[in-house]
Short mmCIF file of C-alpha atoms in Angstrom, two decimals:
data_model
loop_
_atom_site.label_atom_id
_atom_site.label_comp_id
_atom_site.label_asym_id
_atom_site.label_seq_id
_atom_site.Cartn_x
_atom_site.Cartn_y
_atom_site.Cartn_z
CA MET I 1 94.82 83.79 91.96
CA LYS I 2 97.12 81.49 89.95
CA ILE I 3 100.41 82.63 88.55
CA SER I 4 100.43 81.45 84.91
CA GLY I 5 103.11 79.09 83.70
CA GLU I 6 104.04 77.41 86.92
CA HIS I 7 105.55 73.92 86.49
CA ILE I 8 103.93 70.96 88.21
CA PHE I 9 105.17 67.36 88.30
CA VAL I 10 102.44 64.71 88.58
CA VAL I 11 103.70 61.33 89.81
CA GLU I 12 100.99 58.88 88.85
CA SER I 13 101.02 55.44 87.14
CA ASP I 14 97.30 55.44 86.45
CA PRO I 15 96.60 57.31 83.20
CA ASP I 16 92.97 58.11 84.14
CA ILE I 17 94.11 59.95 87.21
CA SER I 18 97.07 61.72 85.55
CA ASN I 19 94.91 62.75 82.57
CA LEU I 20 92.22 64.19 84.85
CA ILE I 21 94.86 66.21 86.80
CA SER I 22 96.90 67.42 83.93
CA GLY I 23 94.69 67.51 80.92
CA GLN I 24 91.36 68.40 82.41
CA ALA I 25 92.23 70.40 85.50
CA LEU I 26 95.63 72.16 85.25
CA GLN I 27 96.75 72.49 81.63
CA PRO I 28 93.63 74.45 80.56
CA LEU I 29 94.52 77.05 83.23
CA GLY I 30 97.98 77.63 81.90
CA TYR I 31 100.03 75.37 84.17
CA GLN I 32 102.89 73.44 82.68
CA VAL I 33 102.46 69.82 83.71
CA THR I 34 104.92 66.97 83.45
CA VAL I 35 103.65 63.51 84.17
CA ALA I 36 106.01 60.80 85.53
CA LYS I 37 104.80 57.23 85.81
CA ASP I 38 107.19 56.27 88.65
CA GLY I 39 108.76 58.06 91.62
CA SER I 40 112.38 57.40 90.50
CA THR I 41 111.92 59.28 87.35
CA ALA I 42 110.20 62.20 89.10
CA LEU I 43 112.96 62.37 91.74
CA ARG I 44 115.70 62.67 89.07
CA GLN I 45 113.81 65.37 87.25
CA ALA I 46 112.92 67.19 90.39
CA VAL I 47 116.51 67.36 91.63
CA ARG I 48 117.74 68.40 88.23
CA THR I 49 114.96 70.93 87.47
CA PRO I 50 112.86 71.66 90.58
CA PRO I 51 109.22 72.19 89.79
CA ASP I 52 106.95 74.62 91.57
CA LEU I 53 104.78 71.74 92.88
CA LEU I 54 104.75 67.95 93.07
CA ILE I 55 101.57 65.86 93.08
CA ALA I 56 102.29 62.20 93.95
CA ASN I 57 100.21 59.16 94.70
CA LEU I 58 100.67 57.31 98.03
CA ASN I 59 99.93 54.03 96.27
CA ILE I 60 102.19 54.26 93.27
CA PRO I 61 104.63 51.29 92.92
CA GLY I 62 108.22 51.87 93.85
CA LEU I 63 108.89 55.31 95.25
CA ASN I 64 105.56 56.66 96.46
CA ALA I 65 104.66 60.10 97.82
CA LYS I 66 106.17 59.54 101.30
CA ASP I 67 109.39 58.08 99.77
CA LEU I 68 109.63 61.22 97.59
CA LEU I 69 109.29 63.42 100.64
CA VAL I 70 112.17 61.70 102.36
CA ALA I 71 114.32 61.68 99.21
CA LEU I 72 113.78 65.33 98.39
CA ALA I 73 114.45 66.35 102.00
CA SER I 74 117.76 64.45 101.99
CA GLN I 75 118.68 66.38 98.74
CA GLY I 76 117.87 69.67 100.37
CA GLY I 77 114.82 70.15 98.17
CA ASN I 78 112.10 72.61 99.09
CA VAL I 79 109.34 71.64 96.66
CA PRO I 80 105.80 71.57 98.11
CA LEU I 81 104.12 68.21 97.62
CA ILE I 82 100.49 67.21 97.52
CA VAL I 83 99.68 63.59 98.16
CA ILE I 84 96.98 61.59 96.43
CA ALA I 85 95.25 59.10 98.71
CA GLU I 86 92.16 56.89 98.69
CA LYS I 87 89.38 56.84 101.30
CA GLY I 88 90.57 55.02 104.39
CA GLN I 89 94.24 56.15 104.13
CA GLU I 90 93.89 58.93 106.69
CA GLU I 91 96.76 57.51 108.79
CA ASP I 92 99.00 57.49 105.75
CA ILE I 93 98.01 61.12 105.04
CA LEU I 94 98.86 62.13 108.64
CA GLN I 95 102.27 60.46 108.23
CA ALA I 96 102.85 62.34 105.03
CA PHE I 97 101.99 65.67 106.68
CA ARG I 98 104.50 64.85 109.52
CA MET I 99 107.09 64.23 106.80
CA GLY I 100 106.50 67.62 105.13
CA ALA I 101 103.54 67.19 102.78
CA SER I 102 101.71 70.45 101.98
CA ASP I 103 98.20 69.11 101.32
CA TYR I 104 96.30 66.05 100.08
CA LEU I 105 93.70 64.99 97.50
CA HIS I 106 91.15 62.30 98.39
CA TRP I 107 90.70 60.19 95.26
CA PRO I 108 88.38 60.06 93.41
CA ALA I 109 88.37 63.85 93.08
CA ARG I 110 86.83 66.26 90.63
CA ASP I 111 88.91 68.69 88.48
CA ALA I 112 87.60 71.57 90.53
CA GLU I 113 88.93 70.02 93.72
CA VAL I 114 92.28 69.51 92.08
CA VAL I 115 92.47 73.21 91.07
CA SER I 116 91.40 74.39 94.49
CA VAL I 117 94.07 72.41 96.34
CA VAL I 118 96.82 73.22 93.88
CA GLU I 119 96.08 76.96 93.95
CA ARG I 120 95.89 76.99 97.80
CA VAL I 121 99.23 75.29 98.14
CA LEU I 122 101.00 77.50 95.53
CA ARG I 123 99.50 80.65 97.19
CA LEU I 124 100.74 79.56 100.65
CA THR I 125 104.18 78.67 99.21
CA HIS I 126 104.45 82.16 97.50
CA GLU I 127 103.38 83.89 100.73
CA GLY I 128 105.89 81.89 102.75
CA ARG I 129 108.80 82.66 100.36
CA ALA I 130 107.78 86.34 100.27
CA ARG I 131 107.95 86.43 104.08
CA ALA I 132 111.35 84.80 104.02
CA ARG I 133 112.64 87.36 101.51
CA LEU I 134 111.26 90.18 103.71
CA ASP I 135 112.91 88.68 106.77
CA ARG I 136 116.30 88.59 104.94
CA GLN I 137 115.83 92.18 103.72
CA LEU I 138 115.00 93.41 107.22
CA LYS I 139 118.10 91.66 108.69
CA ASP I 140 120.26 93.34 106.05
CA VAL I 141 118.69 96.68 106.77
CA ASN I 142 119.15 96.28 110.51
CA LYS I 143 122.79 95.21 109.99
CA GLU I 144 123.46 98.35 107.90
CA LEU I 145 121.75 100.61 110.45
CA LYS I 146 123.86 99.06 113.20
CA ARG I 147 126.97 99.72 111.21
CA LYS I 148 126.08 103.39 110.63
CA VAL I 149 125.17 103.86 114.29
CA ASN I 150 128.55 102.38 115.30
CA GLU I 151 130.32 104.73 112.85
CA LEU I 152 128.50 107.80 114.15
CA THR I 153 129.08 106.88 117.73
CA ALA I 154 132.73 106.41 117.09
CA ILE I 155 132.96 109.81 115.32
CA VAL I 156 131.29 111.49 118.40
CA VAL I 157 133.55 109.72 120.83
CA ILE I 158 136.73 110.49 118.88
CA GLY I 159 135.67 114.17 118.54
CA LYS I 160 135.18 114.39 122.30
CA ALA I 161 138.56 112.71 122.91
CA VAL I 162 140.36 115.13 120.63
CA VAL I 163 139.19 118.13 122.66
CA SER I 164 139.45 116.53 126.07
CA ILE I 165 142.57 114.25 126.05
CA THR I 166 145.84 116.07 126.18
CA ASP I 167 148.13 113.06 126.35
CA GLN I 168 148.98 112.28 122.74
CA HIS I 169 149.58 108.55 123.27
CA ARG I 170 146.22 108.12 125.11
CA LEU I 171 144.42 110.10 122.38
CA PHE I 172 145.82 108.01 119.53
CA THR I 173 145.03 104.76 121.44
CA LYS I 174 141.48 105.93 121.95
CA ILE I 175 141.07 106.69 118.25
CA VAL I 176 142.26 103.20 117.35
CA GLU I 177 139.90 101.55 119.90
CA GLU I 178 136.85 103.52 118.74
CA ALA I 179 137.65 102.88 115.02
CA MET I 180 137.94 99.16 115.71
CA GLN I 181 134.64 99.13 117.52
CA ALA I 182 132.91 100.97 114.71
CA VAL I 183 133.98 98.43 112.05
CA GLU I 184 133.91 95.45 114.47
CA ALA I 185 137.63 94.73 113.80
CA ASP I 186 139.74 92.39 115.93
CA LEU I 187 142.94 94.43 115.67
CA GLY I 188 143.95 97.89 114.55
CA TRP I 189 146.75 100.42 114.41
CA LEU I 190 147.40 104.03 113.60
CA MET I 191 150.39 105.13 111.57
CA LEU I 192 151.47 108.77 111.13
CA ARG I 193 153.82 110.11 108.42
CA GLU I 194 156.91 112.16 109.49
CA GLU I 195 157.14 115.46 107.77
CA THR I 196 160.89 115.28 107.30
CA SER I 197 161.60 111.66 106.40
CA LYS I 198 158.13 110.90 104.98
CA ASN I 199 158.26 107.61 106.77
CA PHE I 200 155.22 106.09 108.43
CA LEU I 201 155.58 105.47 112.16
CA LEU I 202 153.49 103.15 114.23
CA THR I 203 151.84 105.55 116.65
CA ALA I 204 149.19 103.43 118.43
CA HIS I 205 147.82 99.93 118.17
CA CYS I 206 145.39 97.51 119.83
CA ASN I 207 145.57 93.68 119.90
#
């Protein structure tokens, strides 16, 4: 199922190929398609405004599909790319896959083939990004749970220390140590306020 309005860059110097991909196959389905006749123009546009997908010909003069893969990777880009190749270019296709290509189109291709490959790549891209977001959310949740467990553990330990340790200096030191562990601090101290002078006195510290 396609998500309407996704932006696709087509890097193709042959107007017959670019017209079939953009005008016949993709635009009627609601995709926004930008056609660039050379790789340099596409690279500048993709870095400035990253599209949802790139489709580039392996045989285009200048920067071809493999060159774009290298250039985008060096810029930190994460745009999926479909290569257009002719029959007999299987080795070039394999090289493109090793360089990060997402899929390929053997040309000549029908508009239905173009749509099928584009929708498959976009679906896999969305699923991958969704998994990455979920992984980040799970890490954040686990971090928060760990923090709460540390806090509760410190409260329990401090509570036991209050009723079991009679030496005041040892008790205060224990409180500082447990509080530091709960918040993962590198140093800590405890200050108490005198009733008469209202001054704060350093009572215990660690590190």
